[in-house]
Coordinates of C-alpha atoms in Angstrom, one line a residue:
X1 CA -125.9 -24.1 -149.5
X2 CA -125.8 -26.4 -147.6
X3 CA -128.2 -29.3 -146.7
X4 CA -129.1 -31.7 -143.7
X5 CA -130.1 -35.5 -143.1
X6 CA -130.0 -36.9 -138.9
X7 CA -130.5 -41.0 -138.7
X8 CA -132.0 -41.2 -134.5
X9 CA -131.9 -44.2 -132.7
X10 CA -129.8 -46.2 -134.7
X11 CA -129.6 -49.8 -132.3
X12 CA -125.3 -49.9 -132.5
X13 CA -123.4 -48.1 -130.2
X14 CA -122.0 -44.8 -130.4
X15 CA -118.5 -45.7 -130.5
X16 CA -118.6 -48.1 -133.4
X17 CA -120.1 -45.2 -135.7
X18 CA -117.7 -42.5 -135.1
X19 CA -115.1 -44.9 -136.0
X20 CA -117.4 -44.6 -139.7
X21 CA -118.1 -41.1 -139.8
X22 CA -114.2 -40.5 -139.0
X23 CA -113.7 -41.5 -141.7
X24 CA -115.5 -40.1 -144.2
X25 CA -115.3 -36.9 -142.4
X26 CA -114.1 -33.1 -144.0
X27 CA -114.3 -36.0 -147.5
X28 CA -116.1 -34.7 -151.3
X29 CA -119.2 -36.9 -151.2
X30 CA -118.3 -38.9 -154.2
X31 CA -114.9 -40.2 -152.8
X32 CA -116.9 -40.8 -149.0
X33 CA -119.6 -42.7 -151.2
X34 CA -116.6 -44.7 -152.3
X35 CA -115.6 -45.5 -149.5
X36 CA -118.7 -46.3 -147.7
X37 CA -119.7 -48.8 -150.1
X38 CA -116.4 -50.9 -149.6
X39 CA -116.3 -50.2 -145.7
X40 CA -117.1 -53.4 -144.2
X41 CA -118.4 -52.3 -140.7
X42 CA -122.1 -52.4 -139.8
X43 CA -122.8 -48.5 -139.5
X44 CA -121.2 -48.0 -143.5
X45 CA -124.7 -49.4 -144.7
X46 CA -126.5 -46.9 -142.4
X47 CA -123.9 -44.0 -143.0
X48 CA -124.0 -44.7 -146.3
X49 CA -127.8 -44.3 -147.2
X50 CA -127.7 -41.0 -144.6
X51 CA -125.4 -39.7 -147.3
X52 CA -127.8 -39.9 -149.8
X53 CA -130.8 -38.9 -148.7
X54 CA -128.5 -35.6 -147.7
X55 CA -127.6 -35.7 -151.3
X56 CA -131.4 -36.1 -152.2
X57 CA -132.2 -32.9 -149.8
X58 CA -129.4 -30.8 -151.5
X59 CA -130.8 -31.6 -154.7
X60 CA -134.3 -30.6 -153.6
X61 CA -132.6 -26.9 -152.0
X62 CA -131.5 -26.2 -155.3
X63 CA -133.3 -27.7 -158.2
X64 CA -131.3 -25.6 -160.8
X65 CA -128.3 -27.3 -159.9
X66 CA -126.1 -29.7 -161.3
X67 CA -124.8 -32.6 -158.3
X68 CA -122.0 -33.3 -159.9
X69 CA -120.9 -29.7 -161.0
X70 CA -121.6 -28.5 -157.1
X71 CA -118.0 -29.8 -155.3
X72 CA -120.3 -30.8 -152.7
X73 CA -118.2 -32.1 -149.6
X74 CA -118.9 -33.6 -146.2
X75 CA -118.9 -30.5 -143.8
X76 CA -119.5 -31.8 -140.6
X77 CA -120.9 -35.1 -139.3
X78 CA -121.3 -35.9 -135.9
X79 CA -122.5 -39.5 -133.8
X80 CA -124.2 -38.7 -129.9
X81 CA -125.1 -41.0 -128.0
X82 CA -129.4 -42.4 -127.8
X83 CA -131.7 -44.0 -125.8
X84 CA -129.7 -46.7 -124.2
X85 CA -132.1 -50.4 -123.4
X86 CA -131.2 -52.0 -119.9
X87 CA -131.1 -55.7 -119.6
X88 CA -130.4 -58.2 -117.3
X89 CA -128.4 -62.0 -118.3
X90 CA -129.1 -64.2 -115.7
X91 CA -125.3 -64.8 -113.6
X92 CA -124.3 -67.3 -111.2
X93 CA -125.8 -67.8 -107.7
X94 CA -128.8 -66.0 -108.4
X95 CA -127.1 -62.7 -109.6
X96 CA -128.4 -61.2 -112.5
X97 CA -125.6 -59.0 -114.5
X98 CA -126.9 -55.6 -116.6
X99 CA -126.6 -55.3 -120.2
X100 CA -126.8 -51.8 -121.4
X101 CA -127.9 -51.9 -125.2
X102 CA -126.4 -48.8 -126.9
X103 CA -128.5 -46.8 -129.4
X104 CA -126.9 -43.5 -131.1
X105 CA -128.0 -40.3 -133.4
X106 CA -126.4 -39.5 -136.4
X107 CA -126.6 -35.8 -138.3
X108 CA -124.5 -35.2 -141.3
X109 CA -123.9 -31.8 -143.5
X110 CA -123.2 -31.7 -146.6
X111 CA -122.2 -27.9 -148.4
X112 CA -120.7 -26.7 -151.8
X113 CA -117.1 -26.1 -151.3
X114 CA -115.9 -22.4 -152.6
X115 CA -113.3 -21.5 -154.5
X116 CA -111.0 -20.7 -151.8
X117 CA -111.8 -23.9 -149.9
X118 CA -110.7 -25.9 -153.4
X119 CA -107.3 -23.6 -153.0
X120 CA -106.1 -24.8 -149.6
X121 CA -107.3 -28.4 -150.3
X122 CA -104.9 -28.1 -153.9
X123 CA -102.0 -26.2 -152.4
X124 CA -102.2 -29.0 -148.7
X125 CA -102.2 -32.2 -152.1
X126 CA -99.3 -30.7 -153.6
X127 CA -97.0 -30.2 -150.0
X128 CA -98.2 -33.9 -149.3
X129 CA -96.9 -35.2 -152.6
X130 CA -93.2 -33.2 -152.3

């Protein structure tokens, strides 16, 4: 069972937010929360809050299940470009330089890991350790 959380109009450039999103893509929820807690980028705190919101959404859908036993992982996370505010900065000789203040939209989907996915992941980790 999957749960979705969205964060719209974040006043950060999409490029900076994609760096943080790429860091946690495909990871388990507990590992992702640990990574985001100590990540110095400004977008990490916002994505951490978004991940907690997705967890709460999942909990509402599955009231009888426990989060610890569900093997939740980040199925999909993507960052889209949002509104762009265009401003002018005074420049020499009466000119004006254009400033583009970018924003973004983040969508996060978490899902439970099936037994097959757990086996594949354990095989990959064994190969990596050799």
